[in-house]
mmCIF file of C-alpha atoms in Angstrom:
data_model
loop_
_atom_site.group_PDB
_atom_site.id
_atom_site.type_symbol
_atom_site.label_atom_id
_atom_site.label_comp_id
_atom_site.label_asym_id
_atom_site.label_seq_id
_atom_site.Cartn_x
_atom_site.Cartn_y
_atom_site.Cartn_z
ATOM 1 C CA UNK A 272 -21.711 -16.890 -20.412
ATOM 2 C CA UNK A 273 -20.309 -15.649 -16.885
ATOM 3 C CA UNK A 274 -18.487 -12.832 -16.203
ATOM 4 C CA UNK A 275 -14.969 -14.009 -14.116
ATOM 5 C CA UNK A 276 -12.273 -11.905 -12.756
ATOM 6 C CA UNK A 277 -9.003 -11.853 -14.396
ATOM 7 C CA UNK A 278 -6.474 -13.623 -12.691
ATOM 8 C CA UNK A 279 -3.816 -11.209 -13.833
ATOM 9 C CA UNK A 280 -5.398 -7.722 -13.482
ATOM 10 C CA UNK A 281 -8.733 -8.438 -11.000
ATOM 11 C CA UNK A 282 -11.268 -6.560 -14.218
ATOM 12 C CA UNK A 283 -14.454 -8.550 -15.162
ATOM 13 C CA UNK A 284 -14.065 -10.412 -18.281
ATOM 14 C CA UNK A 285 -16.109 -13.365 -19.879
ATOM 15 C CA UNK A 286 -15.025 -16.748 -19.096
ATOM 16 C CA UNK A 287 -15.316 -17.592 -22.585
ATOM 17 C CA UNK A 288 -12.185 -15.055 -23.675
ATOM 18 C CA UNK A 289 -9.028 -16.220 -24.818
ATOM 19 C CA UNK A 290 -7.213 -13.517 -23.885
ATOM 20 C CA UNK A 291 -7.721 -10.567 -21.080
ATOM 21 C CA UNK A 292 -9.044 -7.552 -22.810
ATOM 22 C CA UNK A 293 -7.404 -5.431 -20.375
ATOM 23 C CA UNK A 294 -4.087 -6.943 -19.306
ATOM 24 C CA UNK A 295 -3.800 -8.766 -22.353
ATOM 25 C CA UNK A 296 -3.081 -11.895 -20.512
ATOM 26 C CA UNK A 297 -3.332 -15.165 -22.795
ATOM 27 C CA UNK A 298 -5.773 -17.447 -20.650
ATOM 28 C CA UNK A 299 -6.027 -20.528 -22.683
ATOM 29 C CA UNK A 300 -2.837 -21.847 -21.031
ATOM 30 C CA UNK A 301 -3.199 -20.961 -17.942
ATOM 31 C CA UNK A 302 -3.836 -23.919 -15.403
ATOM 32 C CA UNK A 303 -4.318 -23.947 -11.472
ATOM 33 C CA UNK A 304 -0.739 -23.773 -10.830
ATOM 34 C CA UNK A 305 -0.036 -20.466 -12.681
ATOM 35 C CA UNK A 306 -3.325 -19.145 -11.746
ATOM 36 C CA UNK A 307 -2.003 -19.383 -7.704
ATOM 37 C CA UNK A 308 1.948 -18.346 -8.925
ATOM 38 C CA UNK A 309 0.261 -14.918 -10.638
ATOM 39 C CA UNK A 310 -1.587 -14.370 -7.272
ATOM 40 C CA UNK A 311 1.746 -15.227 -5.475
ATOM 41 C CA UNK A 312 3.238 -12.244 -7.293
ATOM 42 C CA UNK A 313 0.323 -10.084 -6.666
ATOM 43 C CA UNK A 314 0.204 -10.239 -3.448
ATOM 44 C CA UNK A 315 3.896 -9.831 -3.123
ATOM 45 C CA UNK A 316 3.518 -6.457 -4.899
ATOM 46 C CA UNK A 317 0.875 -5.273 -2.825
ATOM 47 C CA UNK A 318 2.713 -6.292 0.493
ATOM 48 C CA UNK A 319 5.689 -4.410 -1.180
ATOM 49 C CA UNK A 320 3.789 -0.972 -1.932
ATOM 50 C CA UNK A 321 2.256 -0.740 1.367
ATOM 51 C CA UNK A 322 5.613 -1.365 3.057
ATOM 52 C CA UNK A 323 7.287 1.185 1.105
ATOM 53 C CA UNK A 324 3.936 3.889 1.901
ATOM 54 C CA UNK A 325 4.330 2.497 5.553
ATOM 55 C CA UNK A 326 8.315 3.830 5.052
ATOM 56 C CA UNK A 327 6.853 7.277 4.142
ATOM 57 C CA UNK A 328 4.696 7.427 6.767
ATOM 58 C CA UNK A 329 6.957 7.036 9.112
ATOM 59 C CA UNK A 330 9.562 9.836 7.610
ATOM 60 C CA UNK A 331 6.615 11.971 8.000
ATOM 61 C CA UNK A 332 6.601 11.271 11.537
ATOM 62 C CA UNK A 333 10.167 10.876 12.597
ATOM 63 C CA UNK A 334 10.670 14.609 10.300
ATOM 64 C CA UNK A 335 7.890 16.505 12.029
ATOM 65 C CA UNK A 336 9.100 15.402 15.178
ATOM 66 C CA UNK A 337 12.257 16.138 14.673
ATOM 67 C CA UNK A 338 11.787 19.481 13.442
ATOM 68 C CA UNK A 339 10.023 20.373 16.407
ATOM 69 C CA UNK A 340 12.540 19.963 18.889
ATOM 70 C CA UNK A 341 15.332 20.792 16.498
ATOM 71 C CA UNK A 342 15.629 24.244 16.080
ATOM 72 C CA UNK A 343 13.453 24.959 19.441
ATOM 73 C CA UNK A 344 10.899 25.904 17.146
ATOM 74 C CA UNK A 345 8.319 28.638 19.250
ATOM 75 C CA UNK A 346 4.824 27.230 19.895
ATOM 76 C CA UNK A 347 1.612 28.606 18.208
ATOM 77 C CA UNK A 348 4.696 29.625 14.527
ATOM 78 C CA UNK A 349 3.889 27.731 11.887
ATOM 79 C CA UNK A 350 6.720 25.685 11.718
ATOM 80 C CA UNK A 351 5.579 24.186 14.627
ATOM 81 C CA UNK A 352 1.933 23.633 13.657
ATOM 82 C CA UNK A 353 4.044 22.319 10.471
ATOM 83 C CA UNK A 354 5.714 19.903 12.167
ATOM 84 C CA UNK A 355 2.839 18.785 14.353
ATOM 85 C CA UNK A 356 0.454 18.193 11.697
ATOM 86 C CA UNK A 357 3.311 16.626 9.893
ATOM 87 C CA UNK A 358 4.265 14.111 13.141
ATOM 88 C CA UNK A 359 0.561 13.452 13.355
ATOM 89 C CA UNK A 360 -0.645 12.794 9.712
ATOM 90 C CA UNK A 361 2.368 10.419 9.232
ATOM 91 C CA UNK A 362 1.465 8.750 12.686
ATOM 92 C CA UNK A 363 -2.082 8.432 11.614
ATOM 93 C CA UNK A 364 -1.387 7.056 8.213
ATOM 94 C CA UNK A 365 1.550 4.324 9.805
ATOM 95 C CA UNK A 366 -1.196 3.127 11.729
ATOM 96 C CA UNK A 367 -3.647 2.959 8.658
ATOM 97 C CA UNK A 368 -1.221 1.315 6.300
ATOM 98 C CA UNK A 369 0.115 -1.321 8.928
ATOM 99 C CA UNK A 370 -3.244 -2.453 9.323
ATOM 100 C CA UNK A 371 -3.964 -2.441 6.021
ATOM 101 C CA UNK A 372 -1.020 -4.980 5.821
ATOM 102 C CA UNK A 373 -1.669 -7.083 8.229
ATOM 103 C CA UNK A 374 -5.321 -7.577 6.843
ATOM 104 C CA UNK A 375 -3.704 -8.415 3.243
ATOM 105 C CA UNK A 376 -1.580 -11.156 4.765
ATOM 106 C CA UNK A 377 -3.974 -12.534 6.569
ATOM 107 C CA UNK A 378 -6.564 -12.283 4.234
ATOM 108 C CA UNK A 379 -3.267 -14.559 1.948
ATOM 109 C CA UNK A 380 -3.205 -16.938 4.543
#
């Protein structure tokens, strides 16, 4: 008996189960060609919630930076220590999550 991953949810299950345990996906029908359409749709949805985390990011950015020259916010208050660590941490994590994408699609390809 060997332990496989499921092609549905990614969990270790036997190879010998009919169904996933954890996803409840039924794999006695499954052939090659549904196998590679549920890791189409995977990957899809993975693409899609780092895009949309790579949106936030950069509202985190663009509204920290904003807010600093705004309002002519006073340096050293801390709305401007607000908005800088704001500006920075969504910089930081656009840069993160965009490379995080691109290794997902390539990894795809």
């Amino acid at each position: 008996m060997a332990v496989i991953n499921c092609p549905g949810c990614s969990k270790k299950i036997s190879d010998k189960a009919k169904s996933c345990n954890h996803c409840n996906l039924n794999l006695s029908g499954l052939d090659a060609e549904k196998i590679a359409s549920i890791n189409r749709v995977d990957l899809i949805n993975k693409t899609q919630r780092l895009m949309n985390y790579s949106f936030i990011a950069m509202l985190l950015f663009c509204g920290g930076f904003l807010f600093m020259f705004w309002d002519n916010v006073e340096p050293g208050s801390w709305q401007h220590n607000l908005a800088m660590v704001s500006a920075m941490l969504g910089f930081v994590m656009y840069i993160i999550i965009r490379a995080m994408l691109l290794f997902t699609k390539r990894k795809a390809n």
